[in-house]
XYZ file of C-alpha atoms in Angstrom:
755
model
C -18.370 91.793 48.383
C -20.990 94.029 46.824
C -22.116 93.935 43.171
C -19.723 96.725 42.118
C -16.712 94.799 43.479
C -17.460 91.495 41.742
C -14.923 90.312 39.191
C -16.154 90.359 35.607
C -16.491 86.885 34.115
C -14.965 88.078 30.832
C -12.286 90.675 31.599
C -12.025 89.869 35.352
C -11.986 93.581 36.104
C -13.743 94.905 39.196
C -16.691 96.464 37.418
C -20.419 96.385 37.863
C -21.061 92.871 36.574
C -19.971 92.777 32.961
C -21.001 96.313 32.085
C -17.780 97.247 30.275
C -17.569 93.996 28.316
C -21.276 94.091 27.540
C -21.040 97.652 26.220
C -18.142 96.617 23.964
C -20.276 93.747 22.659
C -23.332 95.944 22.106
C -21.222 98.492 20.203
C -20.380 95.704 17.743
C -24.108 95.042 17.322
C -24.931 98.727 16.814
C -22.225 99.112 14.144
C -23.990 96.503 12.043
C -27.105 98.662 12.069
C -30.550 97.269 11.398
C -33.376 96.406 13.747
C -31.704 94.720 16.713
C -33.458 94.570 20.099
C -30.586 95.898 22.206
C -32.490 95.448 25.485
C -33.174 91.764 24.803
C -29.556 91.131 23.810
C -28.212 92.899 26.907
C -30.517 90.787 29.127
C -29.155 87.627 27.509
C -25.561 88.825 27.938
C -26.076 89.442 31.666
C -27.800 86.074 32.170
C -25.008 84.223 30.362
C -22.391 85.861 32.594
C -24.349 85.022 35.753
C -25.173 81.439 34.710
C -21.569 80.584 33.786
C -20.081 82.290 36.868
C -17.152 80.189 38.137
C -16.958 77.991 35.027
C -13.773 77.878 32.982
C -12.740 76.417 29.647
C -9.885 73.979 29.111
C -7.672 76.934 28.158
C -8.280 78.527 31.561
C -10.334 81.468 30.295
C -13.819 82.129 31.748
C -16.367 79.861 30.062
C -18.682 82.731 29.121
C -16.035 83.939 26.647
C -17.110 81.051 24.418
C -20.819 81.941 23.976
C -19.860 85.609 23.579
C -17.394 84.686 20.808
C -20.027 82.523 19.120
C -22.466 85.438 19.204
C -19.824 87.743 17.715
C -19.294 85.339 14.814
C -23.039 85.435 14.160
C -23.055 89.233 14.292
C -20.501 89.143 11.460
C -23.054 87.043 9.570
C -25.741 89.676 10.268
C -27.997 87.191 12.089
C -31.163 88.404 13.810
C -31.827 89.257 17.455
C -33.196 85.847 18.479
C -30.176 84.067 16.992
C -27.723 86.361 18.817
C -29.637 85.833 22.079
C -29.723 82.053 21.567
C -25.968 82.044 20.844
C -25.252 83.848 24.120
C -27.380 81.291 25.987
C -26.709 78.174 23.919
C -24.874 76.312 26.728
C -26.885 77.367 29.777
C -29.423 74.505 29.640
C -26.666 71.926 29.201
C -24.132 73.318 31.691
C -26.124 75.233 34.309
C -29.317 74.832 36.312
C -31.395 76.953 33.932
C -34.102 75.103 31.985
C -35.749 75.574 28.622
C -38.842 76.803 30.455
C -36.749 79.505 32.170
C -35.526 80.753 28.802
C -38.981 80.639 27.249
C -40.473 82.724 30.059
C -37.749 85.395 29.736
C -36.940 85.430 26.008
C -39.814 83.735 24.235
C -40.563 80.437 22.504
C -38.214 80.980 19.528
C -35.085 81.496 21.644
C -35.960 78.472 23.800
C -36.414 76.331 20.685
C -33.084 77.469 19.184
C -31.196 76.741 22.419
C -32.869 73.347 22.742
C -31.904 72.544 19.150
C -28.190 72.907 19.889
C -28.328 71.317 23.364
C -26.725 67.873 23.400
C -28.676 64.701 24.114
C -27.639 63.121 27.416
C -28.606 60.195 29.638
C -30.669 58.524 26.952
C -31.837 55.002 27.818
C -33.422 52.456 25.486
C -35.550 49.441 26.421
C -34.782 46.239 24.580
C -37.633 45.121 22.291
C -39.552 42.025 23.236
C -38.947 42.353 26.991
C -41.125 43.276 29.921
C -41.153 46.949 30.819
C -37.992 47.752 32.691
C -36.619 44.228 32.375
C -33.671 45.175 30.192
C -32.440 48.722 29.612
C -29.572 49.851 27.428
C -27.785 53.142 27.994
C -26.512 54.710 24.787
C -22.849 54.304 24.055
C -20.716 57.417 23.526
C -20.718 56.815 19.759
C -24.507 56.337 19.626
C -25.037 59.437 21.758
C -22.863 61.482 19.375
C -24.837 60.230 16.378
C -28.132 60.916 18.121
C -26.965 64.489 18.755
C -26.280 64.805 15.031
C -29.785 63.561 14.270
C -31.289 66.032 16.744
C -29.403 68.939 15.169
C -30.575 67.965 11.685
C -34.192 67.592 12.772
C -34.054 70.978 14.510
C -32.423 72.703 11.550
C -35.157 71.451 9.241
C -37.617 73.248 11.526
C -35.474 76.384 11.758
C -32.165 76.802 9.865
C -30.818 79.135 12.542
C -30.116 76.059 14.707
C -27.360 74.824 12.411
C -25.980 78.334 11.911
C -25.536 78.639 15.693
C -24.016 75.159 15.837
C -21.586 75.945 13.030
C -20.493 79.164 14.765
C -20.100 77.177 17.993
C -17.908 74.628 16.216
C -15.917 77.371 14.475
C -14.938 78.972 17.781
C -14.149 75.553 19.292
C -11.836 74.838 16.365
C -10.109 78.206 16.802
C -9.323 77.250 20.420
C -8.572 73.554 19.856
C -4.932 73.899 20.877
C -5.987 73.631 24.544
C -6.834 69.916 24.170
C -4.621 66.829 24.141
C -3.514 65.455 20.771
C -5.959 62.515 20.635
C -8.970 64.746 21.236
C -7.740 67.321 18.714
C -7.672 64.632 16.014
C -11.093 63.241 16.976
C -12.754 66.670 16.964
C -11.018 67.681 13.726
C -12.184 64.525 11.920
C -15.734 64.972 13.232
C -15.654 68.569 11.983
C -14.488 67.743 8.462
C -16.852 64.763 8.158
C -20.025 66.367 9.537
C -19.936 70.123 10.112
C -18.036 71.143 6.970
C -20.393 69.190 4.634
C -23.396 70.778 6.374
C -21.865 74.237 5.931
C -21.356 73.397 2.265
C -24.971 72.288 1.879
C -26.074 75.538 3.505
C -23.861 77.416 1.028
C -21.810 79.041 3.810
C -18.414 78.905 2.109
C -16.795 81.201 4.672
C -17.477 78.714 7.487
C -16.827 75.613 5.397
C -13.385 76.780 4.270
C -12.233 77.759 7.757
C -13.538 74.540 9.352
C -11.792 72.402 6.734
C -8.467 74.240 6.905
C -8.257 74.175 10.714
C -9.324 70.516 10.775
C -6.572 69.546 8.348
C -4.043 71.411 10.508
C -4.887 69.078 13.413
C -5.677 65.699 11.830
C -2.861 65.728 9.233
C -0.273 68.357 10.158
C 2.294 66.863 7.780
C -0.034 67.297 4.789
C -1.042 70.791 5.929
C 2.568 71.970 6.165
C 3.394 70.257 2.880
C 0.548 72.045 1.064
C 1.492 75.428 2.567
C 5.109 74.904 1.535
C 4.012 73.800 -1.950
C 1.912 76.953 -2.340
C 4.883 79.145 -1.470
C 7.052 77.200 -3.915
C 4.352 77.507 -6.584
C 4.184 81.274 -6.087
C 7.955 81.632 -6.296
C 8.124 79.581 -9.502
C 5.193 81.298 -11.207
C 6.198 83.669 -13.988
C 3.424 86.081 -13.044
C 1.765 86.821 -9.691
C -1.948 86.838 -8.965
C -1.606 90.527 -8.071
C -0.269 91.322 -11.551
C -3.104 89.399 -13.240
C -5.676 91.143 -11.069
C -4.257 94.580 -11.862
C -4.320 93.915 -15.629
C -7.996 92.914 -15.504
C -8.835 95.928 -13.324
C -7.235 98.285 -15.873
C -9.152 96.674 -18.738
C -12.506 96.983 -16.929
C -11.923 100.476 -15.499
C -14.292 102.137 -17.983
C -17.324 100.149 -16.743
C -19.867 102.132 -14.713
C -19.956 101.244 -11.921
C -16.523 99.570 -12.009
C -16.544 95.973 -10.732
C -14.785 94.915 -7.544
C -11.796 92.695 -8.403
C -9.745 90.607 -5.987
C -7.248 87.753 -6.300
C -6.756 84.777 -4.064
C -4.895 81.483 -3.641
C -6.958 78.290 -3.430
C -7.590 77.084 0.148
C -5.279 74.598 1.829
C -7.920 71.891 2.288
C -9.160 72.252 -1.301
C -5.616 71.661 -2.546
C -5.236 68.774 -0.081
C -8.293 67.082 -1.601
C -6.827 67.345 -5.087
C -3.187 66.607 -4.255
C -3.518 63.922 -1.581
C -6.918 62.338 -2.267
C -6.980 62.615 -6.069
C -3.228 62.227 -6.560
C -2.710 65.400 -8.618
C 0.420 67.509 -8.761
C 0.067 71.227 -8.075
C 1.046 71.893 -11.698
C -2.032 69.924 -12.831
C -4.439 72.129 -10.862
C -5.674 75.067 -12.928
C -7.325 77.095 -10.164
C -4.502 77.501 -7.644
C -4.726 81.176 -8.637
C -8.200 82.678 -8.914
C -9.584 86.131 -9.675
C -13.004 87.065 -8.312
C -14.939 89.826 -10.076
C -18.047 91.317 -8.422
C -20.230 92.956 -11.091
C -23.224 95.278 -10.747
C -25.732 93.194 -12.720
C -26.176 89.738 -14.179
C -25.799 91.183 -17.679
C -22.465 92.727 -16.656
C -21.260 89.262 -15.609
C -21.603 87.950 -19.150
C -20.082 91.143 -20.590
C -17.043 90.778 -18.343
C -16.762 87.131 -19.359
C -16.370 88.241 -22.980
C -13.732 90.809 -22.035
C -11.508 88.387 -20.098
C -11.834 85.815 -22.888
C -10.574 88.500 -25.239
C -7.652 89.269 -22.921
C -6.550 85.687 -22.272
C -6.782 82.314 -23.978
C -9.659 80.187 -22.516
C -8.816 76.561 -21.644
C -12.340 75.221 -22.406
C -13.226 74.901 -18.715
C -16.268 77.212 -18.656
C -19.100 76.630 -16.137
C -22.274 78.706 -15.947
C -23.655 78.381 -12.425
C -25.765 81.519 -12.932
C -28.046 79.824 -15.429
C -27.818 76.495 -13.539
C -27.209 77.228 -9.823
C -25.744 74.587 -7.520
C -28.031 72.812 -5.063
C -26.915 75.088 -2.235
C -27.882 78.213 -4.217
C -24.364 79.089 -5.383
C -24.295 81.210 -8.566
C -21.252 82.374 -10.532
C -19.539 82.157 -13.899
C -16.319 80.125 -13.837
C -13.731 80.100 -16.602
C -10.110 78.957 -16.710
C -7.652 81.095 -18.669
C -4.009 81.033 -19.684
C -2.014 84.234 -19.143
C 0.554 85.601 -21.583
C 3.213 84.011 -19.359
C 1.498 80.598 -19.730
C 0.154 80.738 -16.181
C -3.249 79.028 -15.737
C -5.758 80.719 -13.444
C -9.495 80.749 -12.790
C -11.874 83.698 -13.009
C -15.145 83.776 -11.048
C -17.706 86.418 -11.998
C -20.848 87.153 -9.967
C -23.073 89.957 -8.656
C -22.900 91.263 -5.077
C -26.045 89.333 -4.119
C -24.531 86.155 -5.560
C -21.315 86.876 -3.661
C -23.219 87.292 -0.395
C -24.967 83.984 -0.988
C -21.637 82.294 -1.778
C -20.020 83.569 1.433
C -22.922 83.509 3.866
C -25.219 80.931 2.247
C -28.533 80.675 3.997
C -27.392 83.330 6.499
C -27.512 85.863 3.649
C -31.310 85.928 4.021
C -30.903 87.613 7.411
C -28.180 89.897 6.047
C -30.710 91.566 3.766
C -32.904 92.428 6.780
C -29.926 93.448 8.979
C -30.986 91.793 12.196
C -34.722 91.580 11.633
C -36.237 88.265 12.682
C -37.446 86.121 9.804
C -39.762 83.153 9.782
C -38.123 79.909 8.656
C -40.740 79.933 5.890
C -39.062 83.065 4.476
C -35.905 81.056 3.793
C -35.442 78.820 0.740
C -36.452 75.221 1.425
C -34.280 73.600 -1.259
C -31.151 73.435 0.874
C -32.919 71.133 3.344
C -34.402 68.691 0.819
C -31.485 66.239 0.941
C -31.223 66.525 4.720
C -34.926 65.750 5.145
C -34.486 62.779 2.821
C -31.593 61.513 4.915
C -33.715 61.717 8.057
C -36.770 60.125 6.424
C -34.757 57.175 5.091
C -33.339 56.018 8.425
C -34.540 52.533 9.434
C -34.305 51.377 12.995
C -32.143 48.372 12.167
C -29.787 50.428 10.030
C -28.210 51.807 13.180
C -27.680 55.449 14.069
C -24.224 55.419 12.472
C -25.692 55.339 8.947
C -26.843 58.936 9.348
C -23.316 60.201 9.927
C -22.067 58.078 7.015
C -24.810 59.547 4.797
C -23.646 63.062 5.591
C -20.084 62.229 4.517
C -21.221 61.003 1.102
C -24.588 62.559 0.217
C -23.574 66.071 1.347
C -20.054 65.863 -0.056
C -18.622 69.182 -1.313
C -17.432 67.380 -4.453
C -20.445 67.316 -6.763
C -21.361 66.462 -10.332
C -24.087 68.521 -12.031
C -26.272 66.665 -14.533
C -29.634 67.201 -16.249
C -32.955 65.475 -16.806
C -34.230 65.159 -20.418
C -36.272 68.339 -19.777
C -33.101 70.274 -18.895
C -33.721 70.367 -15.127
C -30.381 70.461 -13.231
C -29.584 67.848 -10.586
C -26.583 67.779 -8.259
C -25.160 64.516 -6.954
C -21.977 63.587 -5.063
C -18.971 63.000 -7.297
C -18.868 59.341 -8.349
C -22.660 58.894 -8.408
C -24.193 56.457 -10.898
C -27.452 56.243 -12.845
C -28.860 54.296 -9.862
C -28.296 57.340 -7.614
C -29.877 59.586 -10.246
C -32.972 57.366 -10.573
C -33.575 57.164 -6.824
C -32.797 60.862 -6.476
C -35.837 61.585 -8.651
C -38.203 59.246 -6.787
C -38.198 55.834 -5.104
C -40.672 54.485 -7.642
C -38.487 55.590 -10.552
C -35.566 53.635 -9.109
C -37.623 50.563 -8.202
C -39.170 50.295 -11.691
C -36.027 51.215 -13.655
C -35.637 48.940 -16.685
C -32.780 50.695 -18.486
C -30.942 54.033 -18.505
C -29.501 56.249 -21.240
C -26.869 58.992 -20.965
C -26.789 61.501 -23.816
C -28.990 59.112 -25.811
C -26.751 56.046 -25.365
C -27.785 53.099 -23.212
C -25.453 52.526 -20.252
C -25.044 50.010 -17.445
C -26.411 50.742 -13.986
C -22.822 51.045 -12.735
C -22.135 53.938 -15.165
C -20.530 56.870 -13.292
C -22.056 60.251 -14.174
C -19.994 63.126 -15.578
C -20.550 66.878 -15.489
C -23.253 67.949 -17.962
C -24.648 64.450 -18.687
C -28.301 64.255 -19.736
C -29.803 61.145 -18.117
C -33.082 59.468 -19.007
C -34.470 56.642 -16.886
C -36.794 54.219 -18.685
C -39.242 52.556 -16.300
C -41.586 49.571 -16.461
C -44.068 48.688 -13.731
C -43.439 45.006 -14.525
C -39.694 45.363 -13.991
C -38.288 42.848 -11.486
C -37.041 45.600 -9.183
C -33.619 46.077 -7.603
C -31.384 43.284 -6.393
C -28.460 43.324 -3.958
C -25.967 44.124 -6.708
C -27.550 47.591 -6.954
C -26.201 48.381 -3.482
C -22.731 48.132 -4.999
C -23.662 50.522 -7.805
C -25.147 53.204 -5.544
C -22.876 55.953 -4.213
C -25.387 57.858 -2.055
C -26.775 56.422 1.148
C -30.172 57.780 0.132
C -30.262 55.414 -2.856
C -28.881 52.543 -0.781
C -31.568 53.048 1.873
C -34.341 52.988 -0.732
C -32.944 49.822 -2.308
C -32.672 48.188 1.111
C -36.252 49.220 1.903
C -37.505 47.549 -1.285
C -35.490 44.383 -0.677
C -36.782 44.264 2.893
C -40.419 44.367 1.751
C -40.205 42.094 -1.302
C -37.439 39.573 -0.581
C -38.118 38.533 3.010
C -37.410 34.787 2.763
C -34.363 35.307 0.547
C -33.006 37.891 2.974
C -33.314 35.569 5.959
C -31.719 32.657 4.092
C -28.874 34.819 2.814
C -28.194 36.354 6.230
C -28.317 32.990 7.994
C -25.905 31.495 5.453
C -23.456 34.344 6.043
C -23.579 33.973 9.840
C -23.125 30.209 9.621
C -20.110 30.642 7.350
C -18.520 32.987 9.925
C -19.181 30.492 12.725
C -17.805 27.534 10.772
C -14.703 29.494 9.865
C -14.014 30.268 13.528
C -14.739 26.709 14.676
C -17.985 27.072 16.639
C -20.282 24.168 17.430
C -23.948 24.683 16.465
C -25.929 24.006 19.638
C -28.564 25.590 21.878
C -25.979 27.678 23.727
C -24.763 29.212 20.478
C -28.352 29.954 19.411
C -29.045 31.698 22.731
C -25.917 33.827 22.278
C -26.939 34.842 18.759
C -30.453 35.708 19.951
C -28.959 37.892 22.694
C -26.788 39.565 20.056
C -29.897 40.332 17.970
C -31.710 41.883 20.964
C -28.621 43.861 21.932
C -28.610 45.463 18.488
C -32.350 46.243 18.686
C -33.814 43.410 16.586
C -37.018 41.746 17.754
C -35.937 38.281 16.634
C -32.848 36.478 15.365
C -34.555 36.157 11.970
C -34.862 39.958 11.808
C -31.097 40.116 12.298
C -30.549 37.579 9.511
C -32.908 39.512 7.231
C -31.085 42.814 7.870
C -27.829 41.187 6.760
C -29.606 39.758 3.715
C -30.961 43.053 2.404
C -27.924 45.103 3.403
C -29.383 46.933 6.407
C -26.479 45.578 8.444
C -23.149 45.394 6.659
C -21.343 42.066 6.627
C -18.362 43.792 8.259
C -20.504 44.968 11.206
C -22.231 41.595 11.487
C -18.884 39.789 11.601
C -17.556 42.200 14.241
C -20.685 41.897 16.401
C -20.551 38.103 16.275
C -16.897 38.018 17.260
C -17.433 40.419 20.176
C -20.570 38.685 21.442
C -19.255 35.136 21.312
C -15.902 36.166 22.728
C -17.473 37.782 25.786
C -20.757 35.925 26.254
C -20.603 32.419 24.805
C -17.119 31.053 24.148
C -17.022 27.719 22.348
C -17.201 24.484 24.308
C -15.636 22.368 21.579
C -12.667 23.517 19.523
C -13.194 22.685 15.855
C -10.391 23.044 13.309
C -10.839 23.614 9.601
C -9.849 20.273 8.096
C -9.002 21.593 4.650
C -5.357 20.860 3.803
C -2.856 23.133 2.131
C -2.155 22.623 -1.531
C 1.414 21.596 -0.649
C 1.277 19.157 2.302
C 2.872 20.230 5.552
C 5.193 17.522 6.896
C 5.608 18.909 10.396
C 9.399 18.792 10.156
C 9.658 22.545 10.647
C 7.848 22.498 14.000
C 8.842 20.912 17.270
C 6.180 20.292 19.937
C 7.985 20.076 23.261
C 5.497 17.850 25.075
C 4.200 15.582 22.286
C 7.208 14.899 20.025
C 5.658 11.888 18.280
C 2.170 13.358 17.658
C 1.255 14.353 14.035
C 1.239 18.113 13.446
C -0.849 20.328 11.139
C -1.135 24.080 10.617
C -4.399 25.719 11.701
C -6.181 27.520 8.873
C -7.841 29.983 11.256
C -4.577 31.957 11.649
C -2.212 30.406 9.036
C 1.085 30.539 11.019
C 4.408 30.860 9.221
C 8.015 30.339 10.354
C 8.899 33.492 12.261
C 5.511 33.723 14.030
C 5.295 32.907 17.737
C 3.309 29.668 17.942
C 1.639 27.207 20.309
C 0.112 23.796 19.759
C -3.392 22.572 20.483
C -4.069 18.884 21.037
C -7.190 18.092 18.992
C -9.495 15.243 19.926
C -8.921 13.073 16.865
C -6.376 14.739 14.579
C -3.090 15.275 16.374
C -1.788 18.749 17.227
C -2.808 21.884 15.328
C -0.259 24.711 15.281
C -1.589 28.246 15.925
C -0.139 31.731 16.214
C 0.115 32.674 19.889
C -2.307 35.569 19.402
C -4.841 33.432 17.461
C -8.412 34.207 18.497
C -9.234 30.513 19.000
C -6.315 30.153 21.402
C -7.593 33.229 23.289
C -10.951 31.502 23.649
C -9.242 28.346 24.941
C -7.247 30.414 27.446
C -10.457 31.995 28.697
C -12.029 28.582 29.245
C -8.937 27.436 31.123
C -9.059 30.486 33.383
C -12.667 29.567 34.159
C -11.678 26.128 35.378
C -11.607 24.052 32.204
C -10.320 20.560 32.986
C -8.311 20.221 29.772
C -5.582 22.802 30.316
C -2.914 20.465 29.001
C -4.406 20.617 25.495
C -2.570 23.934 24.880
C 1.100 22.945 24.551
C 4.363 24.698 23.771
C 5.689 24.619 20.216
C 8.550 26.223 18.278
C 9.949 26.386 14.766
C 13.111 24.395 14.013
C 15.840 25.476 11.594
C 14.803 23.219 8.712
C 13.761 24.785 5.374
C 12.336 21.706 3.690
C 8.712 22.918 3.878
C 6.956 25.729 2.027
C 3.761 27.368 3.231
C 0.665 28.971 1.786
C 0.259 32.655 2.704
C -2.639 34.907 1.712
C -2.198 38.618 1.031
C -5.029 41.181 0.884
C -4.404 44.281 -1.260
C -6.579 47.427 -1.434
C -5.758 49.901 -4.220
C -7.151 52.740 -6.301
C -8.526 50.973 -9.367
C -6.740 51.616 -12.651
C -5.776 49.858 -15.851
C -2.829 47.502 -15.433
C -3.139 47.272 -11.620
C -3.535 43.488 -11.501
C -0.689 43.036 -14.000
C 1.629 45.134 -11.806
C 0.738 43.049 -8.732
C 1.360 39.738 -10.557
C 4.650 41.038 -11.990
C 5.809 42.076 -8.505
C 5.157 38.568 -7.176
C 6.933 37.000 -10.154
C 9.975 39.258 -9.704
C 10.270 37.932 -6.139
C 10.478 34.347 -7.507
C 7.211 33.303 -5.856
C 4.311 31.247 -7.195
C 0.667 32.421 -7.041
C -1.567 29.464 -6.168
C -4.909 31.277 -6.395
C -6.233 34.817 -6.671
C -9.449 36.794 -6.545
C -10.213 40.450 -7.319
C -13.312 42.607 -7.020
C -14.521 46.196 -7.065
C -15.396 47.739 -3.692
C -18.345 50.075 -3.081
C -16.040 53.081 -2.679
C -14.527 52.508 -6.129
C -11.301 50.906 -4.913
C -10.139 47.462 -6.010
C -9.630 44.517 -3.646
C -7.148 41.815 -4.693
C -6.621 38.650 -2.647
C -4.085 35.999 -3.600
C -2.258 33.034 -2.064
C 1.458 32.428 -2.611
C 4.031 29.878 -1.490
C 6.636 31.250 0.927
C 9.291 29.861 3.253
C 8.334 32.073 6.175
C 7.375 35.453 7.592
C 10.517 37.238 6.385
C 9.916 36.328 2.735
C 6.284 37.396 3.076
C 7.316 40.709 4.661
C 9.686 41.501 1.786
C 6.953 40.794 -0.765
C 4.432 42.980 1.080
C 6.990 45.807 1.239
C 7.491 45.618 -2.545
C 3.724 45.558 -3.140
C 3.335 48.734 -1.079
C 5.595 50.540 -3.563
C 3.231 49.918 -6.513
C 1.433 53.049 -7.740
C -2.082 53.361 -6.299
C -1.715 50.813 -3.487
C -3.700 51.894 -0.409
C -3.115 48.979 1.966
C -1.373 45.588 1.999
C -1.959 43.154 4.816
C -1.638 39.495 5.638
C -4.823 37.489 5.222
C -6.041 34.093 6.397
C -5.854 30.990 4.203
C -9.281 29.632 3.242
């Protein structure tokens, strides 16, 4: 088959290569105008088609359709020649035999760098610290590899912002074609998109990409909520006494005498934006004032303020005015926002901005290339402010923090929900919604946070846990002799940047305390689960420390002490390591007795009818649970749930030839009701006034007695309530938990373990 008879990778027509498809693509480039290098782009198009020959996407279409679509998205954003070329070739290094050197020799250093920036990390191996070269090697897990790819993208985008713009366009096209994947993968990709890519698009100020990524993601990871919001919007429109089109037309008539006349358009708030307010903040659609919005594009900045006066004269303002022109957002966004009430008592928002401001709002950092229409720009020509937080996130990563902290930082520190506050000199600062004075102090400088002695908001002294509000003026009072942060500050901080700086200080200045605190926590976990402290256990813990990239076991303890490793992760690691590597040799039961003694009358042990019985505190079984007995060495038979972790460990020992198989014996509940049992319930809820009272009242209404309780605030602002009650069995506990779930604000109710 000669060249003319080859099937086109894109349209599959028998044409000379991809000449027809390429010409269609180049026409799109030419229509944009500007200074594009058509020859260079056509070379890249041909190479992409040749390199991806025979490759197909999950949907069945030729693979090269993907890079072409990504390039077309970037043409719509008026990106330059090198970015378009890199988009066409962005998968060739990863999926074909072409190398970065091949690209550099044909298209130059910039294109090679951009392609490398979006190429995934693969086959990364790490050598364990403290071992001989090559003695122990760890291959990255899938989760670590994903996080390392995120880190690579962020590092590359700090060098050249076009890397992330290509990556966002790549993700946008992948989301548009996500229906080709199985349900589980759709959800995973959608969650990754909304947690990482959408916040990055927001930080870059690219609202057009952010909105589409969020809306498509919601469609896949919570279809019920998506459909509910869409239906609610339609219902809202049908119930509204006036349409957005009518409001828009009235404003257009009133402003028609301006020269030049402004561009006026109406819109409905995005699905994901409404989801955040309705589902995550618990608001009703009637409580949201910007479901309807009017956007007015004025000729000059002065016209913006003139138009603001006109619309305030037309409609009654609701005292929700924000001037982002005088005080732009961190991502460069500028606009005047005001909320008005129409004559029909319909609330709506008006946004007023110039065309340049509008371009920045839609295209963000990509707007810099729009002005040059395809001309290549140096990264130095682009504003550096948008990358400040991202550089801080990268700089603050500690080896023992784990790669996962970076992804978690993106979710919080680059959140689209922000609060805008001011320094005493009137300098604006943007922080994630829910940030405290601790976040503000460390956002200024590490030394300011470390030497903070007190803080004032609008002239009044506040606690470090004080949550900042829009427009607050914060002053941090420092003292070089101040004692510095303590671990409680980690609970006050919202941003991972502040948490990392606090952890860094604690690591340097509280070494012995950190080790002691971490060791105490680990020992409490081991005692709770019944492990014997011996050399074998110490070897297992040391192996666990090495596995998680700590040089010594004390380094692991210290990381727990200063917060570098969360107690939740530490507990999970210990359980996994000891379950798989060093199961216990001696089974140790918690000897603490219940407040109301257990007589044993409710349990029958088939093989040891006369032996004293007791309930194991490690799993706290109740009538209705499937149970087994374990013959202890000196204290009769302890009764466990069949799926109790300690019984699993015993079963593993028995499978390995343990000579005491008979110590696990059959047991069952009898029909007697003469005993009552202690059951612990863990409740997570959105914190509010009266929450604890509602929980206690619910228990009382079920005729149950609370024996003990404990409540605390969690780092994410939720409340955690733990309490122990007396019940007759699983069914009574289930009914109570069902009633608790109906209380307003409850997030999760689950059965705990008696301690």
